[in-house]
Amino acid sequence: MNLGLEKLLGLFETKEGTFIQHTDLSRSNSNFSIPNCLNELLMNQTKEYDESTLRGYLGEYCSRELISNYLLKNLGGVREIDVLALNRNGYAIGSRGKRVLKASNDNNIVLIEKQNGRVDNKFGFRVISEVDGLFCIVSREGKKRKKEFVIVESKTGSLGLNFKHVYSNILKPYSQMLQSPLHYVVLDFRDKLFNDRGRKILKSERRDDFYSPLMSLIAQEVNSKISVGFLDFPFSKQEFFSEVNRGLEIQKGNNLIKAGRIVEDTGEITLNIGGEVRKGVFIPENDPRYLSLIS
């Protein structure tokens, strides 16, 4: 690995069985804002979200933004290095045999397996695995170009990680397809990853149930170029869930005012609720509902 990403994103073993994370995402994300992520997510909303879906999508969006900003801050523009997000436009990223790695319609990355020679027909493939983001770091040394990849996984709910699934259905096939060093990074709330105070020491249950057995499988590979890391969100669980609730309220408002009309100069709208016309509801321009009302 030539870019040192395993040091930027990975864990440090200070003594046997004790793993510490030194990276602080807040230092490279001074302009990051959960409300901005929520607004962008709702601006591009194509379907109504329930609480679980909105929480998942917001966690994924935040994770991609945080990792993108972190990589650009530490690597972008240094030694002719480019940071490329690969989770857009539905493009195929790699393939091997009947399997294809591609961006999905919801900005995630899916590994799919062809069935009967078809890929995009819903009856023509099955999803092997899905991750929340994939970044390609391209460095140039003269005419030579080297690539490393960062796989992003966010966790905001109660579902855990299965080390066998991650190894067999993500890391191993990605490594075979991309033929480059990989860095698998999990983002979650601090209290689920690290000790409560002081240094960010990986919790024993996360170490014993996931990290150590996964690293043992990786170590069995000849010339393995895979690192694994954990990063904590630079916001609390309470802040995050407060924004999820705000998003649900905005969505509820969207449903209410679909038939409304807006006066562009003032942001005032008129609503017909149960046959009664009501005026004076103010929607600011930075509210995700504004553009939908004037379009």
Short mmCIF file of C-alpha atoms in Angstrom, two decimals, residues 4 26 72 110 125 209 227 230 236 267 277 285:
data_model
loop_
_atom_site.label_atom_id
_atom_site.label_comp_id
_atom_site.label_asym_id
_atom_site.label_seq_id
_atom_site.Cartn_x
_atom_site.Cartn_y
_atom_site.Cartn_z
CA GLY A 4 -0.69 5.16 3.76
CA SER A 26 -14.45 16.43 12.84
CA LEU A 72 -9.81 15.31 -0.01
CA VAL A 110 -23.90 -3.49 -5.10
CA PHE A 125 -29.63 -11.15 -11.03
CA ASP A 209 -16.93 -10.69 17.43
CA SER A 227 -6.97 -2.98 5.89
CA PHE A 230 -13.58 1.95 12.50
CA SER A 236 -23.98 12.28 18.84
CA GLY A 267 -42.39 32.22 0.46
CA VAL A 277 -58.40 28.03 2.23
CA GLU A 285 -35.98 29.09 0.39
#
